[in-house]
Coordinates of C-alpha atoms in Angstrom, one line a residue:
Chain S
X1 CA 147.2 -27.7 -27.2
X2 CA 146.0 -26.5 -23.6
X3 CA 142.4 -25.9 -23.3
X4 CA 140.4 -24.7 -20.0
X5 CA 137.0 -26.2 -20.3
X6 CA 134.1 -26.8 -17.9
X7 CA 134.4 -29.6 -15.3
X8 CA 132.9 -32.4 -17.1
X9 CA 130.5 -33.8 -14.7
X10 CA 127.9 -32.4 -12.4
X11 CA 125.5 -33.4 -9.5
X12 CA 122.0 -33.1 -10.0
X13 CA 121.8 -29.7 -7.9
X14 CA 123.8 -27.8 -10.5
X15 CA 121.3 -28.8 -13.1
X16 CA 118.3 -27.7 -11.3
X17 CA 120.2 -24.5 -10.5
X18 CA 120.6 -23.9 -14.1
X19 CA 117.0 -24.5 -14.8
X20 CA 115.5 -22.7 -11.8
X21 CA 118.3 -20.3 -10.9
X22 CA 116.0 -18.7 -8.2
X23 CA 114.7 -21.9 -6.6
X24 CA 116.4 -24.4 -4.2
X25 CA 119.1 -26.5 -6.1
X26 CA 118.1 -29.6 -3.9
X27 CA 114.3 -29.5 -5.1
X28 CA 113.0 -32.7 -6.7
X29 CA 110.4 -31.3 -8.7
X30 CA 112.3 -29.2 -11.3
X31 CA 114.6 -32.3 -11.9
X32 CA 111.2 -34.5 -12.6
X33 CA 110.1 -31.8 -15.0
X34 CA 113.6 -31.8 -17.0
X35 CA 113.4 -35.8 -17.0
X36 CA 109.7 -35.9 -18.0
X37 CA 110.4 -33.7 -21.0
X38 CA 113.8 -35.4 -21.8
X39 CA 115.4 -32.2 -21.2
X40 CA 118.2 -34.0 -18.8
X41 CA 119.7 -37.4 -19.1
X42 CA 119.5 -40.1 -16.3
X43 CA 123.0 -39.9 -15.3
X44 CA 125.2 -42.8 -14.3
X45 CA 125.2 -44.4 -10.8
X46 CA 128.4 -44.5 -8.9
X47 CA 128.8 -47.1 -5.8
X48 CA 130.6 -45.5 -2.9
X49 CA 132.6 -47.8 -0.7
X50 CA 133.3 -47.3 2.9
X51 CA 135.3 -49.2 5.4
X52 CA 132.6 -51.8 5.7
X53 CA 131.9 -52.2 2.1
X54 CA 129.4 -50.6 0.0
X55 CA 128.2 -47.3 1.5
X56 CA 125.4 -46.2 -0.9
X57 CA 125.2 -44.9 -4.4
X58 CA 125.4 -41.4 -6.1
X59 CA 124.4 -40.3 -9.6
X60 CA 126.8 -38.3 -11.8
X61 CA 125.6 -36.3 -14.9
X62 CA 127.4 -35.0 -17.9
X63 CA 127.8 -31.2 -17.4
X64 CA 125.9 -31.0 -20.9
X65 CA 122.8 -31.4 -18.8
X66 CA 123.3 -27.8 -17.4
X67 CA 123.5 -26.7 -20.9
X68 CA 120.1 -28.5 -21.6
X69 CA 118.4 -27.2 -18.5
X70 CA 119.3 -23.7 -19.5
X71 CA 118.2 -24.0 -22.9
X72 CA 114.7 -25.7 -21.6
X73 CA 114.4 -22.6 -19.2
X74 CA 114.8 -20.4 -22.3
X75 CA 111.9 -22.2 -24.1
X76 CA 114.4 -23.8 -26.6
X77 CA 112.9 -27.3 -26.1
X78 CA 114.2 -29.0 -29.1
X79 CA 117.8 -28.0 -28.6
X80 CA 117.2 -29.0 -24.8
X81 CA 116.3 -32.6 -25.9
X82 CA 119.0 -32.8 -28.4
X83 CA 121.6 -31.7 -26.0
X84 CA 120.2 -34.0 -23.3
X85 CA 120.3 -36.9 -25.8
X86 CA 124.1 -36.0 -26.5
X87 CA 124.4 -36.0 -22.7
X88 CA 123.2 -39.4 -22.5
X89 CA 125.1 -40.8 -25.3
X90 CA 128.2 -39.3 -23.5
X91 CA 127.2 -41.0 -20.2
X92 CA 126.9 -44.5 -22.0
X93 CA 130.4 -44.1 -23.7
X94 CA 133.7 -45.7 -22.7
X95 CA 135.2 -42.4 -21.3
X96 CA 132.1 -42.1 -18.8
X97 CA 132.5 -46.0 -18.0
X98 CA 136.1 -45.3 -17.1
X99 CA 135.2 -42.4 -15.2
X100 CA 132.7 -44.2 -13.2
X101 CA 135.1 -47.1 -12.4
X102 CA 137.5 -44.5 -11.0
X103 CA 135.0 -42.8 -8.9
X104 CA 133.7 -46.2 -7.6
X105 CA 137.3 -46.7 -6.3
X106 CA 137.7 -43.6 -4.3
X107 CA 137.2 -44.0 -0.5
X108 CA 134.3 -42.2 1.7
X109 CA 132.8 -39.1 0.5
X110 CA 135.8 -38.5 -2.2
X111 CA 133.6 -39.1 -5.1
X112 CA 131.2 -36.2 -4.2
X113 CA 134.2 -33.8 -4.1
X114 CA 135.4 -34.9 -7.4
X115 CA 131.9 -34.3 -9.0
X116 CA 131.7 -30.9 -7.4
X117 CA 135.1 -30.1 -9.0
X118 CA 137.6 -30.7 -6.6
X119 CA 140.4 -33.5 -7.9
X120 CA 142.3 -34.4 -4.5
X121 CA 145.9 -34.1 -4.6
X122 CA 147.4 -37.7 -5.1
X123 CA 144.3 -38.8 -6.9
X124 CA 144.9 -41.9 -8.9
X125 CA 146.0 -41.2 -12.6
X126 CA 143.2 -43.1 -13.9
X127 CA 140.8 -40.7 -12.5
X128 CA 142.4 -37.7 -13.6
X129 CA 142.8 -39.2 -17.1
X130 CA 139.3 -40.3 -17.3
X131 CA 138.1 -36.8 -16.4
X132 CA 140.1 -35.3 -19.2
X133 CA 138.7 -38.0 -21.4
X134 CA 135.3 -37.0 -20.7
X135 CA 136.0 -33.3 -20.8
X136 CA 137.8 -33.7 -24.2
X137 CA 134.6 -35.6 -25.5
X138 CA 132.3 -33.0 -24.1
X139 CA 134.1 -30.3 -25.8
X140 CA 133.8 -32.0 -29.1
X141 CA 129.8 -32.2 -28.8
X142 CA 130.1 -28.3 -28.0
X143 CA 131.9 -27.8 -31.0
X144 CA 129.1 -29.5 -33.1
X145 CA 126.1 -27.7 -31.6
X146 CA 125.7 -24.1 -32.1
X147 CA 122.8 -23.9 -29.6
X148 CA 125.9 -24.5 -27.2
X149 CA 127.4 -21.5 -28.2
X150 CA 124.4 -19.2 -27.6
X151 CA 124.9 -15.4 -27.3
X152 CA 122.8 -15.4 -24.3
X153 CA 125.4 -17.1 -22.3
X154 CA 129.1 -15.8 -22.2
X155 CA 131.6 -17.9 -20.7
X156 CA 135.0 -16.6 -19.6
X157 CA 137.5 -19.3 -18.9
X158 CA 140.9 -18.6 -17.4
X159 CA 143.5 -19.0 -14.8
X160 CA 143.8 -17.2 -11.4
X161 CA 146.8 -14.9 -11.8
X162 CA 146.4 -12.8 -8.6
X163 CA 144.7 -13.3 -5.3
X164 CA 143.7 -10.1 -3.3
X165 CA 141.9 -9.8 -0.1
X166 CA 138.2 -9.6 -1.8
X167 CA 138.9 -10.9 -5.2
X168 CA 140.9 -12.9 -7.6
X169 CA 142.0 -12.1 -11.1
X170 CA 140.7 -14.7 -13.9
X171 CA 143.0 -14.2 -16.8
X172 CA 142.7 -16.1 -20.1
X173 CA 146.0 -17.1 -21.8
X174 CA 147.5 -14.1 -23.5
X175 CA 144.0 -12.3 -23.3
X176 CA 141.9 -10.2 -21.1
X177 CA 141.4 -10.7 -17.2
X178 CA 138.5 -10.1 -15.0
X179 CA 138.1 -9.6 -11.1
X180 CA 136.0 -12.2 -9.5
X181 CA 134.8 -12.0 -6.0
X182 CA 137.1 -14.3 -3.8
X183 CA 134.0 -16.1 -2.2
X184 CA 132.8 -17.0 -5.7
X185 CA 136.0 -18.6 -6.6
X186 CA 136.1 -20.4 -3.4
X187 CA 132.6 -21.7 -4.2
X188 CA 134.2 -23.3 -7.4
X189 CA 136.7 -24.6 -5.1
X190 CA 139.4 -22.5 -7.1
X191 CA 141.4 -19.9 -4.9
X192 CA 145.1 -20.7 -5.6
X193 CA 147.2 -19.2 -8.2
X194 CA 147.0 -21.4 -11.3
X195 CA 143.6 -22.7 -10.6
X196 CA 141.2 -22.6 -13.4
X197 CA 137.6 -22.0 -13.6
X198 CA 134.9 -20.3 -15.9
X199 CA 132.7 -17.5 -15.2
X200 CA 129.3 -18.3 -16.8
X201 CA 127.0 -15.2 -17.7
X202 CA 123.7 -16.8 -18.1
X203 CA 121.2 -14.1 -19.5
X204 CA 117.9 -14.0 -17.6
X205 CA 116.2 -11.0 -19.4
X206 CA 117.4 -7.6 -21.0
X207 CA 118.9 -6.4 -18.1
X208 CA 119.8 -9.2 -15.6
X209 CA 121.9 -12.4 -15.6
X210 CA 122.9 -15.0 -13.3
X211 CA 126.9 -15.1 -12.9
X212 CA 128.3 -18.3 -11.8
X213 CA 131.8 -19.4 -11.1
X214 CA 132.0 -23.1 -12.5
X215 CA 135.0 -25.2 -11.9
X216 CA 137.1 -26.1 -14.8
X217 CA 139.9 -28.5 -16.1
X218 CA 143.0 -28.0 -18.0
X219 CA 142.6 -30.4 -20.9
X220 CA 145.7 -31.2 -23.1
X221 CA 144.1 -31.8 -26.4
X222 CA 146.1 -33.6 -28.9
X223 CA 145.8 -32.7 -32.7
X224 CA 144.1 -35.8 -33.4
X225 CA 141.2 -35.0 -30.6
X226 CA 140.6 -31.4 -31.9
X227 CA 137.2 -31.2 -33.4
X228 CA 137.9 -31.0 -37.3
X229 CA 138.3 -27.3 -37.8
X230 CA 137.5 -26.1 -34.3
X231 CA 134.2 -24.2 -33.5
X232 CA 132.8 -22.4 -36.4
X233 CA 129.7 -20.5 -36.8
X234 CA 128.8 -19.4 -40.6
X235 CA 127.1 -16.5 -39.1
X236 CA 127.8 -13.1 -37.5
X237 CA 130.9 -11.0 -38.1
X238 CA 133.2 -12.3 -35.5
X239 CA 134.8 -15.2 -37.3
X240 CA 137.6 -14.0 -39.7
X241 CA 137.6 -17.4 -41.2
X242 CA 134.5 -16.5 -43.3
X243 CA 136.4 -13.6 -44.9
X244 CA 139.9 -15.1 -45.0
X245 CA 140.8 -16.3 -48.3
X246 CA 143.9 -18.3 -50.0
X247 CA 146.2 -17.7 -52.9
X248 CA 144.0 -20.1 -55.0
X249 CA 140.8 -18.0 -54.1
X250 CA 142.8 -14.9 -55.3
X251 CA 143.1 -16.5 -58.7
X252 CA 139.6 -17.5 -58.7
X253 CA 138.4 -14.1 -57.8
X254 CA 140.9 -11.9 -60.2
X255 CA 139.1 -10.4 -63.4
X256 CA 135.6 -8.7 -63.4
X257 CA 132.7 -10.2 -61.5
X258 CA 130.0 -11.4 -64.0
X259 CA 126.6 -9.7 -63.8
X260 CA 124.3 -11.2 -61.0
X261 CA 121.6 -13.5 -62.4
X262 CA 118.0 -12.4 -61.5
X263 CA 116.0 -15.6 -62.0
X264 CA 112.6 -14.2 -60.9
X265 CA 111.7 -10.8 -61.4
X266 CA 111.1 -9.3 -57.8
X267 CA 110.1 -5.9 -56.5
X268 CA 111.3 -5.0 -53.2
X269 CA 109.0 -2.3 -51.3
X270 CA 110.8 0.9 -50.4
Chain I
X1 CA 101.0 -7.8 -52.6
X2 CA 102.2 -8.3 -56.1
X3 CA 99.9 -10.2 -58.6
X4 CA 102.5 -13.1 -58.5
X5 CA 101.4 -13.8 -54.9
X6 CA 104.3 -12.4 -52.7
X7 CA 105.6 -9.5 -51.2
X8 CA 109.2 -8.7 -50.1
X9 CA 110.1 -5.8 -47.7
X10 CA 113.1 -4.7 -45.8
X11 CA 113.3 -5.9 -42.3
X12 CA 112.7 -3.5 -39.3
X13 CA 114.1 -3.6 -35.8
X14 CA 110.6 -4.3 -34.6
X15 CA 110.5 -7.6 -36.6
X16 CA 112.5 -9.2 -34.0
X17 CA 109.0 -10.7 -32.4
X18 CA 108.1 -12.0 -35.9
X19 CA 111.4 -13.5 -36.5
X20 CA 111.5 -15.2 -33.0
X21 CA 108.8 -17.4 -34.1
X22 CA 110.1 -18.2 -37.7
X23 CA 110.8 -22.1 -38.1
X24 CA 112.8 -23.5 -40.9
X25 CA 114.6 -26.3 -39.3
X26 CA 114.3 -29.8 -38.1
X27 CA 115.8 -29.4 -34.5
X28 CA 117.6 -32.8 -34.8
X29 CA 119.7 -31.7 -37.6
X30 CA 122.4 -29.2 -36.0
X31 CA 123.2 -27.3 -39.0
X32 CA 119.6 -26.6 -39.8
X33 CA 119.0 -25.7 -36.1
X34 CA 122.0 -23.3 -36.3
X35 CA 120.3 -21.4 -39.1
X36 CA 116.8 -21.2 -37.3
X37 CA 118.7 -20.1 -34.0
X38 CA 120.3 -17.4 -35.8
X39 CA 117.2 -16.0 -37.5
X40 CA 115.1 -16.2 -34.2
X41 CA 117.7 -14.9 -31.7
X42 CA 120.4 -12.9 -33.6
X43 CA 119.4 -11.6 -36.9
X44 CA 117.4 -8.3 -35.9
X45 CA 120.6 -7.5 -33.7
X46 CA 123.0 -8.3 -36.9
X47 CA 121.0 -6.3 -39.1
X48 CA 120.7 -3.3 -37.0
X49 CA 123.9 -3.1 -35.2
X50 CA 125.1 0.5 -35.3
X51 CA 128.7 -0.7 -35.6
X52 CA 128.0 -2.5 -38.7
X53 CA 126.2 0.3 -40.7
X54 CA 129.4 0.7 -42.9
X55 CA 128.7 -2.9 -44.2
X56 CA 125.1 -1.7 -45.2
X57 CA 123.5 -4.8 -43.8
X58 CA 120.0 -5.7 -45.3
X59 CA 117.5 -7.8 -44.0
X60 CA 114.7 -9.0 -46.5
X61 CA 111.2 -10.5 -45.4
X62 CA 109.1 -12.4 -47.7
X63 CA 105.4 -12.7 -47.2
X64 CA 102.8 -14.9 -49.2
X65 CA 99.5 -13.4 -50.2
X66 CA 98.0 -15.0 -47.1
X67 CA 100.5 -12.9 -45.1
X68 CA 102.7 -15.8 -44.1
X69 CA 106.2 -15.2 -43.5
X70 CA 107.7 -17.7 -45.9
X71 CA 111.3 -16.6 -46.1
X72 CA 114.2 -14.6 -44.6
X73 CA 117.2 -13.3 -46.2
X74 CA 120.1 -11.1 -45.2
X75 CA 123.2 -9.8 -46.9
X76 CA 126.1 -7.3 -46.6
X77 CA 129.0 -5.7 -48.0
X78 CA 132.2 -7.3 -46.7
X79 CA 135.7 -7.7 -47.8
X80 CA 137.3 -11.1 -48.6
X81 CA 141.2 -10.8 -47.5
X82 CA 144.3 -13.0 -47.8
X83 CA 146.8 -13.1 -45.0
X84 CA 149.2 -11.0 -47.1
X85 CA 146.5 -8.2 -47.4
X86 CA 145.2 -8.7 -50.8
X87 CA 141.6 -7.8 -50.7
X88 CA 138.3 -8.2 -52.6
X89 CA 134.9 -6.6 -51.9
X90 CA 132.2 -8.8 -52.1
X91 CA 128.7 -9.2 -50.7
X92 CA 128.2 -11.9 -48.0
X93 CA 124.8 -13.7 -48.3
X94 CA 124.5 -14.0 -44.4
X95 CA 121.4 -16.1 -44.3
X96 CA 118.4 -17.3 -46.5
X97 CA 115.8 -19.3 -44.8
X98 CA 112.5 -20.7 -46.0
X99 CA 109.9 -21.5 -43.6
X100 CA 109.1 -25.2 -42.9
X101 CA 105.8 -25.1 -44.5
X102 CA 106.9 -23.3 -47.7
X103 CA 109.9 -25.7 -48.2
X104 CA 109.6 -27.3 -51.7
X105 CA 106.4 -25.0 -52.3
X106 CA 105.8 -23.3 -55.8
X107 CA 103.7 -20.2 -56.4
X108 CA 100.8 -20.3 -58.8
X109 CA 103.1 -19.0 -61.7
X110 CA 105.4 -21.9 -61.0
X111 CA 108.3 -20.0 -59.2
X112 CA 109.8 -21.9 -56.1
X113 CA 109.5 -19.9 -52.8
X114 CA 113.3 -20.4 -52.5
X115 CA 113.8 -18.8 -55.9
X116 CA 111.7 -15.8 -55.3
X117 CA 113.7 -15.2 -52.0
X118 CA 117.0 -15.5 -53.6
X119 CA 116.0 -13.4 -56.6
X120 CA 115.0 -10.8 -54.1
X121 CA 118.4 -10.8 -52.6
X122 CA 120.3 -10.5 -56.0
X123 CA 117.7 -7.7 -56.8
X124 CA 118.8 -6.0 -53.6
X125 CA 122.3 -6.5 -54.0
X126 CA 122.2 -5.2 -57.7
X127 CA 120.4 -2.0 -56.6
X128 CA 122.3 -0.9 -53.6
X129 CA 123.5 2.7 -53.5
X130 CA 126.7 3.1 -53.5
X131 CA 126.8 0.1 -55.7
X132 CA 128.2 -3.3 -54.6
X133 CA 130.7 -5.3 -56.4
X134 CA 128.8 -7.8 -58.2
X135 CA 130.2 -10.7 -56.2
X136 CA 128.3 -12.8 -53.9
X137 CA 129.3 -15.4 -51.7
X138 CA 127.5 -17.8 -49.4
X139 CA 128.9 -20.1 -46.6
X140 CA 126.9 -23.5 -46.7
X141 CA 126.9 -26.7 -44.7
X142 CA 128.2 -29.5 -46.8
X143 CA 125.0 -31.5 -46.2
X144 CA 122.7 -28.8 -47.0
X145 CA 122.2 -30.1 -50.6
X146 CA 118.9 -27.9 -51.1
X147 CA 120.7 -24.7 -50.4
X148 CA 123.7 -25.7 -52.5
X149 CA 121.4 -26.3 -55.3
X150 CA 119.4 -23.1 -55.1
X151 CA 122.9 -21.2 -55.1
X152 CA 123.7 -23.3 -58.2
X153 CA 120.7 -21.9 -59.9
X154 CA 121.1 -18.4 -59.1
X155 CA 124.9 -18.4 -60.1
X156 CA 126.9 -19.0 -57.2
X157 CA 128.7 -21.8 -58.9
X158 CA 132.7 -21.4 -58.1
X159 CA 133.8 -23.2 -55.2
X160 CA 136.5 -21.1 -53.0
X161 CA 138.2 -22.5 -50.2
X162 CA 136.5 -23.8 -47.1
X163 CA 136.5 -21.7 -44.1
X164 CA 136.0 -24.9 -42.2
X165 CA 136.2 -28.5 -43.3
X166 CA 132.2 -29.2 -43.0
X167 CA 131.3 -25.7 -44.7
X168 CA 131.4 -24.9 -48.5
X169 CA 132.2 -21.4 -49.6
X170 CA 130.5 -20.6 -52.9
X171 CA 130.8 -17.4 -55.0
X172 CA 129.4 -16.1 -58.3
X173 CA 131.7 -16.6 -61.4
X174 CA 134.3 -14.1 -62.8
X175 CA 135.2 -13.3 -66.3
X176 CA 138.9 -14.5 -66.9
X177 CA 141.4 -11.6 -66.1
X178 CA 142.6 -9.7 -69.5
X179 CA 145.9 -10.9 -70.6

């Protein structure tokens, strides 16, 4: 099954931006705050190599840290801690280790470009595979945590189907489409037909939001990798699964319902 | 306030601030956190959604003599349907949550806080006008043993198909269909 999902790794600046949308994404203090409260993971160090050997290090984070930073900004500290821990788990897993190795093998500044969402043409297959593996595991974490499907945040994931002078058309598979300023798509390094990205609308208050184009990756998920049952919330009216019944249920529900049992006499104010 | 030590009233749109501070979950437990998140951030919108009036959504708030909000519950009329269109009218118990410090506690007369709240739901369902079908179901995470036991005490004893592998769907019983 094809699935367009957020690019699975980020640099520190994206996390800071999610926490302090109006501030400088390069600021140190907000990230220290996130770390001090355990609202962000420590990330993974990747060595960079130049012509003359080691050329420094960079830190790569799971994109779940962007979610935990948003949760922290909204004051949901327990969920922020929980998601940051999930990010740390992911960063210590085998998928991330493979990605770390693949990034370390890249020459020059290529690793930064990959972290920013740009997989260069001719990139090693191991790198693409590692990115997909991390993205797939990230999606499974998302599916298991309802805090990551907050109504305060809307994600529109799709592919570019049309390019115009000032905008691109981002379309969901067999679904609606939306216009996105071209400069915004370019900032996510997605400005060609077929490129995929996610438009994230992050609520600030009752009448305003941050809208951000985030790079995405098309993940082919096998049935064995799909989260059991997919995403599900028992709440709200959107999920038809809550109301859909089987033939066996029909048998169970046939016949007159028995009178409801009222265990404790209770009065309800008018 | 009743002599029994509690008071139940329907929710109001301006209860959103009160509900925003309602805690009922261990944040480390995902299925508990999703209940609390729904109550805090979405429940008043759910209850007073102008597009959902047809389902007669009801929000109930339960207070102790001290004024503590000890529980929150909500339900509405819905239709269960097969893919071939067979329908059954029912009430969905949308949520039932007991505040952290009231979990496991009893009132002086011996009634559990959770039983009082669930009884309020059943009373409310029974007295709606126009009347609801006496068929109530709830969707509960399979690890939520306390809620499963609570549902059992109040007659949600029949197991329907699961809407998700981790969630059970329990419904009140039916008399056997006539010949």
